Structures are given as C-alpha cells and as structure tokens.
Amino acid sequence: MFDHPDFDGHEEVLYCTDESVGLHAIIAIHDTTLGPAAGGCRMHPYDSAADALTDVLRLSKGMTYKNSIAGLELGGGKCVIIADPASPQKPELLRAFSSFVQRLNGRFWTAIDVGVGPADADTLAEQCDFIFANASRYEPGFNPSQFTALGGFSSLLGAVAHVFGSDELAGRRVAIQGLGATGFNLARHLHDTGAELVVADVRDDAVADIVKQFGATAVAADEIHCQEVDVFAPCAMGAVLNDETIPEIRAQIVCGMANNQLAEDRHGEMLRSRGITYVPDYLANCGGVTGAAPVIYTESTADEIDSRIRGLRERTMDVLARADAENRPSSQVADAIAQERIAAKV
Ligand code: NAI
C-alpha cells in the first residue's frame, strides 16, 4: 500500500468484506484537515481488487481537492464496491456496505456516483446516518446532478466573462460532448440564455431530444471537440484533452463537467500554450458536492444553496485571473489554491 503509485499519504484505507452477501469494497479517506471526508460511492465490476484500489486512491484524493476548491468545510474520501450495479443483489450489498460507513461514525460521508443513484443512496441511508444526496432529501424527480450542471454553467459564465469581458451568452456557440445528466441540464441553461448549441452523444435518442427541444445542431461524436465554437464542454468521459484532440480544438474556452479531462497533467500546459482557457474539471463540476454536501455541517435554504453554486462564476474568474498573472496552467493554479486552503488550516 505505502509504495502504491497512487498512495498520497491517505489517512485511512479500509477493506470491507461481508461474505454473507459477497461484499468486497474499499473506503479511502484521503485528508480530513478541512472537515469530515466526503465523496461518492461507486459500484463497478472492477477486473481486480488492484484496479479498485487504484481507482479509490485517485478518486479520494480528487475529492480532497474538489471539496477544498469548492470552499467546503469537508475533506476528501471515496468508496468503491466491487460489483455489477445491475446485480439483483445490489440492495443487500448497499445495506451491508453502509454498516462500514456507519462504524466510521461521521469521519466519512458518502453519496451517489457511477452505479449508485439517489434512490440507491436512500438504501444506504436505511441503516446509516452519514449519507448525503439521497433521493428522499429532495422533491420527487430532483436529481443532484442538476446542482452539478448549474455549477458547470456558472463556471462557464465566469470563463466567458474572463475571456470576452462579458458573460453575455446570446449568440455564443457552445459544443457539448455527452448529453446525459450533466450535459442535458447544461444545454438547458445555455439555451435559456440564448447560446447556440452544437451537440454530440453516442446515444442517438439523446441527440434527437436536444435537437428537438433546444434547436441544437448535431455533429458526429468524434468531431465535437473540433467545432468552430466559443466553448467546448466535455460532459462525457475522461482523458478527452490529449495529444490528438488539443491541436484540433478551435474553441477559446474548454469548460465541461466530465471528470479527469486532462489525459496527463502536461496537457494543462499544452492548452495554455495554444491560448485555450481551460476551467479545471474539478472546479467546473464541484456544483454537485457544493449543493448536496453542506448538509453535513450546516443547514441551508434552497436559495442559499443556489447562490453558493452560482458563486462558482466568481471562483472560476479568480482561478483564471491568477493563472494569467502567474503565467501558469489553470490546472496547476487550481491545485495550488486547493493545497493552500488545506495548509492554512493545518
Ligand atoms: P451520464 O451517464 O448521465 O451521461 C454521459 C453521456 O455521455 C451519456 O449520454 C453517454 O451516452 C455519453 N457519452 C459516452 N461516451 C461518449 C462519447 N464518446 N461521445 C459523446 N458522448 C458520449 O453521466 P453524467 O452524470 O452526465 O456525467 C458526465 C461526466 O461528468 C462524467 O465524467 C462524470 O464523472 C462527471 N460528473 C458528474 C457529476 C454528476 O453530478 N452527475 C458530478 C461530477 C462529475
């Protein structure tokens, strides 16, 4: 463990097994300097426990940075359950797993992630007091991904204001890659403010829906990154900013909610040297945790949550202004800001 390439001084890594239901899971608590660790629960049929460990070590560190840049009084952690989310055993696995979270007695709070939705989080919450973003906290039909999309939209406004001197979106063109929970809701916000949309998804029905509802222009999935637009918004998978795609990007801004958009850290510098303004992914997508997680340490009204998420516009402008002033990639500046907040608390 201590020699693992992704081990980063994690405070605690717990292996959780309950053979009565076939549970194999790992909880990683990366850093609790700013507050209790908070991060989603992923269910995925990893090929090996080693793959699951790599994922949870990286994801939990990512949550430390995301919660820090979001200005939350929360540290970073994450958990993974090694199972197929389509398994009929899912409720039993979630219930068994929740007892391990309960035993941590509030040092770690968990929520939704890939393979675990808001209704599943309600199953986790049946016997555990340390669950957030579960369905029953919200009006029926509300999905906390809408917080994420509002945050991504707010970050995009900040980036547009930074680059063009005004956040007026009417007439601006935005290319959205991926039209799922985050991409669809981003499209809705953009359409409401008069932006023109260019969209792609590997699901034809998702594309047809957006074309019909918002008058978007559809393009091929492998051409969405090189459209003649003002903003490219990756909202699907990771590693989309790489040696092949970056030279082809024609947008002045990249701002989307997909996780881990840079294939490697050096691609932050590659974007900068091409004059492309990049909003670091964990800043653009921290609206979800900003909206859902403060329940851990404070009570907020819906208006307070809304204005906190919309505040990501200013936070984004601050990060981009500092990146320009220091002549550094925004991805490095975001990391530095996240680390400074933690260092100031130590
Ligand atoms: P989703 O699964 O609802 O939507 C993803 C969409 O991308 C799907 O419609 C899928 O068909 C499409 N897609 C997959 N491969 C594609 C490709 N090669 N080209 C074009 N489209 C493709 O996922 P969601 O929730 O919208 O998440 C998107 C990204 O945002 C992920 O990286 C996720 O980790 C990240 N994220 C999501 C949060 C949330 O609250 N939902 C929070 C933070 C990050």
PDB file of N, CA, C and O and ligand atoms in Angstrom, residues 42 66 112-114 143-149 177-184 200-203 206 221-222 224 234-238 257-260 285-286 288-289, ligand 1:
ATOM      1  N   ARG A  42     -18.998   4.457  -5.512  1.00  0.00           N
ATOM      2  CA  ARG A  42     -19.027   3.928  -6.875  1.00  0.00           C
ATOM      3  C   ARG A  42     -19.235   2.422  -6.824  1.00  0.00           C
ATOM      4  O   ARG A  42     -18.593   1.738  -6.032  1.00  0.00           O
ATOM      5  N   LYS A  66     -11.350  18.784  -4.751  1.00  0.00           N
ATOM      6  CA  LYS A  66     -12.637  19.352  -5.174  1.00  0.00           C
ATOM      7  C   LYS A  66     -13.326  20.043  -3.990  1.00  0.00           C
ATOM      8  O   LYS A  66     -13.805  21.164  -4.111  1.00  0.00           O
ATOM      9  N   ILE A 112     -23.901   9.540  -3.992  1.00  0.00           N
ATOM     10  CA  ILE A 112     -24.035   8.916  -5.313  1.00  0.00           C
ATOM     11  C   ILE A 112     -22.737   8.992  -6.119  1.00  0.00           C
ATOM     12  O   ILE A 112     -21.892   9.848  -5.885  1.00  0.00           O
ATOM     13  N   ASP A 113     -22.598   8.090  -7.048  1.00  0.00           N
ATOM     14  CA  ASP A 113     -21.512   8.123  -8.024  1.00  0.00           C
ATOM     15  C   ASP A 113     -21.913   7.157  -9.145  1.00  0.00           C
ATOM     16  O   ASP A 113     -23.067   6.695  -9.189  1.00  0.00           O
ATOM     17  N   VAL A 114     -20.964   6.817  -9.992  1.00  0.00           N
ATOM     18  CA  VAL A 114     -21.263   5.899 -11.086  1.00  0.00           C
ATOM     19  C   VAL A 114     -21.795   4.582 -10.495  1.00  0.00           C
ATOM     20  O   VAL A 114     -21.175   3.986  -9.612  1.00  0.00           O
ATOM     21  N   ASN A 143     -32.777  15.469  -9.281  1.00  0.00           N
ATOM     22  CA  ASN A 143     -31.528  14.704  -9.254  1.00  0.00           C
ATOM     23  C   ASN A 143     -30.396  15.681  -8.917  1.00  0.00           C
ATOM     24  O   ASN A 143     -30.280  16.729  -9.560  1.00  0.00           O
ATOM     25  N   PRO A 144     -29.565  15.375  -7.904  1.00  0.00           N
ATOM     26  CA  PRO A 144     -28.489  16.305  -7.538  1.00  0.00           C
ATOM     27  C   PRO A 144     -27.541  16.630  -8.696  1.00  0.00           C
ATOM     28  O   PRO A 144     -26.777  17.592  -8.608  1.00  0.00           O
ATOM     29  N   SER A 145     -27.601  15.868  -9.794  1.00  0.00           N
ATOM     30  CA  SER A 145     -26.811  16.233 -10.976  1.00  0.00           C
ATOM     31  C   SER A 145     -27.194  17.625 -11.472  1.00  0.00           C
ATOM     32  O   SER A 145     -26.418  18.285 -12.164  1.00  0.00           O
ATOM     33  N   GLN A 146     -28.399  18.060 -11.121  1.00  0.00           N
ATOM     34  CA  GLN A 146     -28.807  19.419 -11.524  1.00  0.00           C
ATOM     35  C   GLN A 146     -27.964  20.475 -10.808  1.00  0.00           C
ATOM     36  O   GLN A 146     -27.729  21.557 -11.350  1.00  0.00           O
ATOM     37  N   PHE A 147     -27.524  20.172  -9.585  1.00  0.00           N
ATOM     38  CA  PHE A 147     -26.585  21.086  -8.904  1.00  0.00           C
ATOM     39  C   PHE A 147     -25.274  21.158  -9.709  1.00  0.00           C
ATOM     40  O   PHE A 147     -24.682  22.215  -9.874  1.00  0.00           O
ATOM     41  N   THR A 148     -24.829  19.982 -10.142  1.00  0.00           N
ATOM     42  CA  THR A 148     -23.569  19.923 -10.894  1.00  0.00           C
ATOM     43  C   THR A 148     -23.682  20.762 -12.162  1.00  0.00           C
ATOM     44  O   THR A 148     -22.770  21.528 -12.506  1.00  0.00           O
ATOM     45  N   ALA A 149     -24.818  20.615 -12.858  1.00  0.00           N
ATOM     46  CA  ALA A 149     -24.994  21.342 -14.122  1.00  0.00           C
ATOM     47  C   ALA A 149     -25.060  22.848 -13.886  1.00  0.00           C
ATOM     48  O   ALA A 149     -24.488  23.628 -14.665  1.00  0.00           O
ATOM     49  N   GLN A 177     -20.211  17.792 -25.435  1.00  0.00           N
ATOM     50  CA  GLN A 177     -19.911  16.375 -25.682  1.00  0.00           C
ATOM     51  C   GLN A 177     -20.553  15.546 -24.565  1.00  0.00           C
ATOM     52  O   GLN A 177     -20.115  15.625 -23.414  1.00  0.00           O
ATOM     53  N   GLY A 178     -21.594  14.799 -24.878  1.00  0.00           N
ATOM     54  CA  GLY A 178     -22.265  13.988 -23.863  1.00  0.00           C
ATOM     55  C   GLY A 178     -23.508  14.695 -23.366  1.00  0.00           C
ATOM     56  O   GLY A 178     -23.424  15.805 -22.836  1.00  0.00           O
ATOM     57  N   LEU A 179     -24.664  14.063 -23.541  1.00  0.00           N
ATOM     58  CA  LEU A 179     -25.940  14.719 -23.231  1.00  0.00           C
ATOM     59  C   LEU A 179     -26.695  13.943 -22.157  1.00  0.00           C
ATOM     60  O   LEU A 179     -27.904  13.742 -22.231  1.00  0.00           O
ATOM     61  N   GLY A 180     -25.978  13.490 -21.147  1.00  0.00           N
ATOM     62  CA  GLY A 180     -26.601  12.767 -20.040  1.00  0.00           C
ATOM     63  C   GLY A 180     -27.060  13.740 -18.963  1.00  0.00           C
ATOM     64  O   GLY A 180     -27.478  14.865 -19.260  1.00  0.00           O
ATOM     65  N   ALA A 181     -26.948  13.319 -17.719  1.00  0.00           N
ATOM     66  CA  ALA A 181     -27.481  14.119 -16.606  1.00  0.00           C
ATOM     67  C   ALA A 181     -26.875  15.519 -16.586  1.00  0.00           C
ATOM     68  O   ALA A 181     -27.590  16.516 -16.425  1.00  0.00           O
ATOM     69  N   THR A 182     -25.560  15.634 -16.741  1.00  0.00           N
ATOM     70  CA  THR A 182     -24.930  16.958 -16.668  1.00  0.00           C
ATOM     71  C   THR A 182     -25.046  17.706 -17.999  1.00  0.00           C
ATOM     72  O   THR A 182     -25.425  18.871 -18.026  1.00  0.00           O
ATOM     73  N   GLY A 183     -24.735  17.033 -19.106  1.00  0.00           N
ATOM     74  CA  GLY A 183     -24.741  17.692 -20.416  1.00  0.00           C
ATOM     75  C   GLY A 183     -26.125  18.201 -20.800  1.00  0.00           C
ATOM     76  O   GLY A 183     -26.267  19.313 -21.320  1.00  0.00           O
ATOM     77  N   PHE A 184     -27.143  17.412 -20.516  1.00  0.00           N
ATOM     78  CA  PHE A 184     -28.503  17.838 -20.863  1.00  0.00           C
ATOM     79  C   PHE A 184     -28.882  19.104 -20.093  1.00  0.00           C
ATOM     80  O   PHE A 184     -29.416  20.066 -20.666  1.00  0.00           O
ATOM     81  N   ALA A 200     -23.149  16.399 -29.377  1.00  0.00           N
ATOM     82  CA  ALA A 200     -22.869  15.025 -29.821  1.00  0.00           C
ATOM     83  C   ALA A 200     -23.025  14.070 -28.647  1.00  0.00           C
ATOM     84  O   ALA A 200     -22.740  14.431 -27.498  1.00  0.00           O
ATOM     85  N   ASP A 201     -23.497  12.890 -28.967  1.00  0.00           N
ATOM     86  CA  ASP A 201     -23.582  11.811 -27.979  1.00  0.00           C
ATOM     87  C   ASP A 201     -23.523  10.513 -28.762  1.00  0.00           C
ATOM     88  O   ASP A 201     -23.836  10.502 -29.969  1.00  0.00           O
ATOM     89  N   VAL A 202     -23.116   9.439 -28.128  1.00  0.00           N
ATOM     90  CA  VAL A 202     -23.148   8.152 -28.827  1.00  0.00           C
ATOM     91  C   VAL A 202     -24.567   7.571 -28.819  1.00  0.00           C
ATOM     92  O   VAL A 202     -24.840   6.605 -29.523  1.00  0.00           O
ATOM     93  N   ARG A 203     -25.447   8.178 -28.031  1.00  0.00           N
ATOM     94  CA  ARG A 203     -26.851   7.742 -27.997  1.00  0.00           C
ATOM     95  C   ARG A 203     -27.666   8.648 -28.929  1.00  0.00           C
ATOM     96  O   ARG A 203     -27.841   9.838 -28.663  1.00  0.00           O
ATOM     97  N   ALA A 206     -30.622  10.619 -27.369  1.00  0.00           N
ATOM     98  CA  ALA A 206     -30.267  11.808 -26.572  1.00  0.00           C
ATOM     99  C   ALA A 206     -30.030  13.004 -27.490  1.00  0.00           C
ATOM    100  O   ALA A 206     -30.453  14.128 -27.194  1.00  0.00           O
ATOM    101  N   ALA A 221     -19.860  12.193 -33.009  1.00  0.00           N
ATOM    102  CA  ALA A 221     -19.231  12.161 -31.681  1.00  0.00           C
ATOM    103  C   ALA A 221     -17.721  12.395 -31.755  1.00  0.00           C
ATOM    104  O   ALA A 221     -17.146  13.017 -30.859  1.00  0.00           O
ATOM    105  N   ASP A 222     -17.078  11.936 -32.838  1.00  0.00           N
ATOM    106  CA  ASP A 222     -15.618  12.103 -32.900  1.00  0.00           C
ATOM    107  C   ASP A 222     -15.204  13.455 -33.498  1.00  0.00           C
ATOM    108  O   ASP A 222     -14.029  13.695 -33.738  1.00  0.00           O
ATOM    109  N   ILE A 224     -16.870  16.463 -32.242  1.00  0.00           N
ATOM    110  CA  ILE A 224     -17.434  17.520 -31.389  1.00  0.00           C
ATOM    111  C   ILE A 224     -16.343  18.434 -30.822  1.00  0.00           C
ATOM    112  O   ILE A 224     -16.559  19.625 -30.644  1.00  0.00           O
ATOM    113  N   PRO A 234     -16.768  19.334 -22.409  1.00  0.00           N
ATOM    114  CA  PRO A 234     -16.768  17.863 -22.297  1.00  0.00           C
ATOM    115  C   PRO A 234     -17.632  17.426 -21.111  1.00  0.00           C
ATOM    116  O   PRO A 234     -17.364  17.805 -19.968  1.00  0.00           O
ATOM    117  N   CYS A 235     -18.662  16.659 -21.390  1.00  0.00           N
ATOM    118  CA  CYS A 235     -19.577  16.197 -20.325  1.00  0.00           C
ATOM    119  C   CYS A 235     -19.823  14.696 -20.459  1.00  0.00           C
ATOM    120  O   CYS A 235     -20.939  14.218 -20.204  1.00  0.00           O
ATOM    121  N   ALA A 236     -18.806  13.957 -20.892  1.00  0.00           N
ATOM    122  CA  ALA A 236     -18.978  12.505 -21.023  1.00  0.00           C
ATOM    123  C   ALA A 236     -17.851  11.796 -20.267  1.00  0.00           C
ATOM    124  O   ALA A 236     -17.885  11.694 -19.050  1.00  0.00           O
ATOM    125  N   MET A 237     -16.832  11.391 -21.009  1.00  0.00           N
ATOM    126  CA  MET A 237     -15.793  10.574 -20.363  1.00  0.00           C
ATOM    127  C   MET A 237     -14.510  11.388 -20.132  1.00  0.00           C
ATOM    128  O   MET A 237     -14.399  12.525 -20.577  1.00  0.00           O
ATOM    129  N   GLY A 238     -13.543  10.750 -19.450  1.00  0.00           N
ATOM    130  CA  GLY A 238     -12.285  11.427 -19.132  1.00  0.00           C
ATOM    131  C   GLY A 238     -11.278  11.347 -20.268  1.00  0.00           C
ATOM    132  O   GLY A 238     -11.537  10.758 -21.330  1.00  0.00           O
ATOM    133  N   MET A 257     -18.071  19.294 -17.511  1.00  0.00           N
ATOM    134  CA  MET A 257     -18.168  18.649 -16.197  1.00  0.00           C
ATOM    135  C   MET A 257     -17.609  17.235 -16.116  1.00  0.00           C
ATOM    136  O   MET A 257     -17.626  16.629 -15.051  1.00  0.00           O
ATOM    137  N   ALA A 258     -17.091  16.694 -17.231  1.00  0.00           N
ATOM    138  CA  ALA A 258     -16.501  15.353 -17.152  1.00  0.00           C
ATOM    139  C   ALA A 258     -15.332  15.359 -16.167  1.00  0.00           C
ATOM    140  O   ALA A 258     -14.628  16.364 -16.036  1.00  0.00           O
ATOM    141  N   ASN A 259     -15.149  14.247 -15.485  1.00  0.00           N
ATOM    142  CA  ASN A 259     -14.019  14.106 -14.565  1.00  0.00           C
ATOM    143  C   ASN A 259     -12.741  13.786 -15.331  1.00  0.00           C
ATOM    144  O   ASN A 259     -12.787  13.144 -16.375  1.00  0.00           O
ATOM    145  N   ASN A 260     -11.625  14.198 -14.792  1.00  0.00           N
ATOM    146  CA  ASN A 260     -10.304  13.819 -15.319  1.00  0.00           C
ATOM    147  C   ASN A 260     -10.164  14.060 -16.824  1.00  0.00           C
ATOM    148  O   ASN A 260      -9.815  13.164 -17.584  1.00  0.00           O
ATOM    149  N   ASN A 285     -17.014  21.003 -12.092  1.00  0.00           N
ATOM    150  CA  ASN A 285     -18.035  20.021 -11.702  1.00  0.00           C
ATOM    151  C   ASN A 285     -18.261  19.921 -10.195  1.00  0.00           C
ATOM    152  O   ASN A 285     -18.898  18.987  -9.726  1.00  0.00           O
ATOM    153  N   CYS A 286     -17.794  20.932  -9.439  1.00  0.00           N
ATOM    154  CA  CYS A 286     -17.971  20.840  -7.980  1.00  0.00           C
ATOM    155  C   CYS A 286     -19.338  21.362  -7.527  1.00  0.00           C
ATOM    156  O   CYS A 286     -19.623  21.388  -6.327  1.00  0.00           O
ATOM    157  N   GLY A 288     -22.133  19.858  -7.773  1.00  0.00           N
ATOM    158  CA  GLY A 288     -22.888  18.764  -7.162  1.00  0.00           C
ATOM    159  C   GLY A 288     -22.604  18.660  -5.681  1.00  0.00           C
ATOM    160  O   GLY A 288     -23.516  18.671  -4.840  1.00  0.00           O
ATOM    161  N   VAL A 289     -21.336  18.607  -5.348  1.00  0.00           N
ATOM    162  CA  VAL A 289     -20.969  18.480  -3.932  1.00  0.00           C
ATOM    163  C   VAL A 289     -21.266  19.801  -3.200  1.00  0.00           C
ATOM    164  O   VAL A 289     -21.677  19.804  -2.034  1.00  0.00           O
TER     165      VAL A 289
HETATM  166  P1  NAI B   1     -24.337  10.308 -17.831  1.00  0.00           P
HETATM  167  O1  NAI B   1     -24.006   8.870 -17.889  1.00  0.00           O
HETATM  168  O2  NAI B   1     -25.691  10.740 -17.373  1.00  0.00           O
HETATM  169  O3  NAI B   1     -24.092  10.972 -19.279  1.00  0.00           O
HETATM  170  C1  NAI B   1     -22.949  10.760 -20.032  1.00  0.00           C
HETATM  171  C2  NAI B   1     -23.359  10.856 -21.512  1.00  0.00           C
HETATM  172  O4  NAI B   1     -22.175  10.806 -22.298  1.00  0.00           O
HETATM  173  C3  NAI B   1     -24.262   9.711 -21.948  1.00  0.00           C
HETATM  174  O5  NAI B   1     -25.393  10.240 -22.612  1.00  0.00           O
HETATM  175  C4  NAI B   1     -23.366   8.910 -22.889  1.00  0.00           C
HETATM  176  O6  NAI B   1     -24.091   8.273 -23.928  1.00  0.00           O
HETATM  177  C5  NAI B   1     -22.453   9.996 -23.423  1.00  0.00           C
HETATM  178  N1  NAI B   1     -21.214   9.510 -23.994  1.00  0.00           N
HETATM  179  C6  NAI B   1     -20.453   8.446 -23.630  1.00  0.00           C
HETATM  180  N2  NAI B   1     -19.388   8.331 -24.427  1.00  0.00           N
HETATM  181  C7  NAI B   1     -19.450   9.346 -25.308  1.00  0.00           C
HETATM  182  C8  NAI B   1     -18.643   9.769 -26.393  1.00  0.00           C
HETATM  183  N3  NAI B   1     -17.536   9.101 -26.742  1.00  0.00           N
HETATM  184  N4  NAI B   1     -19.004  10.861 -27.095  1.00  0.00           N
HETATM  185  C9  NAI B   1     -20.137  11.530 -26.787  1.00  0.00           C
HETATM  186  N5  NAI B   1     -20.954  11.175 -25.771  1.00  0.00           N
HETATM  187  C10 NAI B   1     -20.609  10.100 -25.054  1.00  0.00           C
HETATM  188  O7  NAI B   1     -23.194  10.984 -16.951  1.00  0.00           O
HETATM  189  P2  NAI B   1     -23.185  12.387 -16.193  1.00  0.00           P
HETATM  190  O8  NAI B   1     -23.752  12.228 -14.831  1.00  0.00           O
HETATM  191  O9  NAI B   1     -23.739  13.437 -17.097  1.00  0.00           O
HETATM  192  O10 NAI B   1     -21.629  12.599 -16.019  1.00  0.00           O
HETATM  193  C11 NAI B   1     -20.814  13.027 -17.100  1.00  0.00           C
HETATM  194  C12 NAI B   1     -19.410  13.279 -16.584  1.00  0.00           C
HETATM  195  O11 NAI B   1     -19.470  14.225 -15.526  1.00  0.00           O
HETATM  196  C13 NAI B   1     -18.717  12.051 -16.018  1.00  0.00           C
HETATM  197  O12 NAI B   1     -17.340  12.152 -16.312  1.00  0.00           O
HETATM  198  C14 NAI B   1     -18.956  12.186 -14.516  1.00  0.00           C
HETATM  199  O13 NAI B   1     -17.966  11.518 -13.771  1.00  0.00           O
HETATM  200  C15 NAI B   1     -18.841  13.688 -14.357  1.00  0.00           C
HETATM  201  N6  NAI B   1     -19.507  14.190 -13.153  1.00  0.00           N
HETATM  202  C16 NAI B   1     -20.845  14.052 -12.980  1.00  0.00           C
HETATM  203  C17 NAI B   1     -21.450  14.525 -11.840  1.00  0.00           C
HETATM  204  C18 NAI B   1     -22.932  14.437 -11.648  1.00  0.00           C
HETATM  205  O14 NAI B   1     -23.455  15.071 -10.722  1.00  0.00           O
HETATM  206  N7  NAI B   1     -23.654  13.703 -12.474  1.00  0.00           N
HETATM  207  C19 NAI B   1     -20.675  15.166 -10.763  1.00  0.00           C
HETATM  208  C20 NAI B   1     -19.262  15.327 -11.072  1.00  0.00           C
HETATM  209  C21 NAI B   1     -18.709  14.824 -12.222  1.00  0.00           C
END
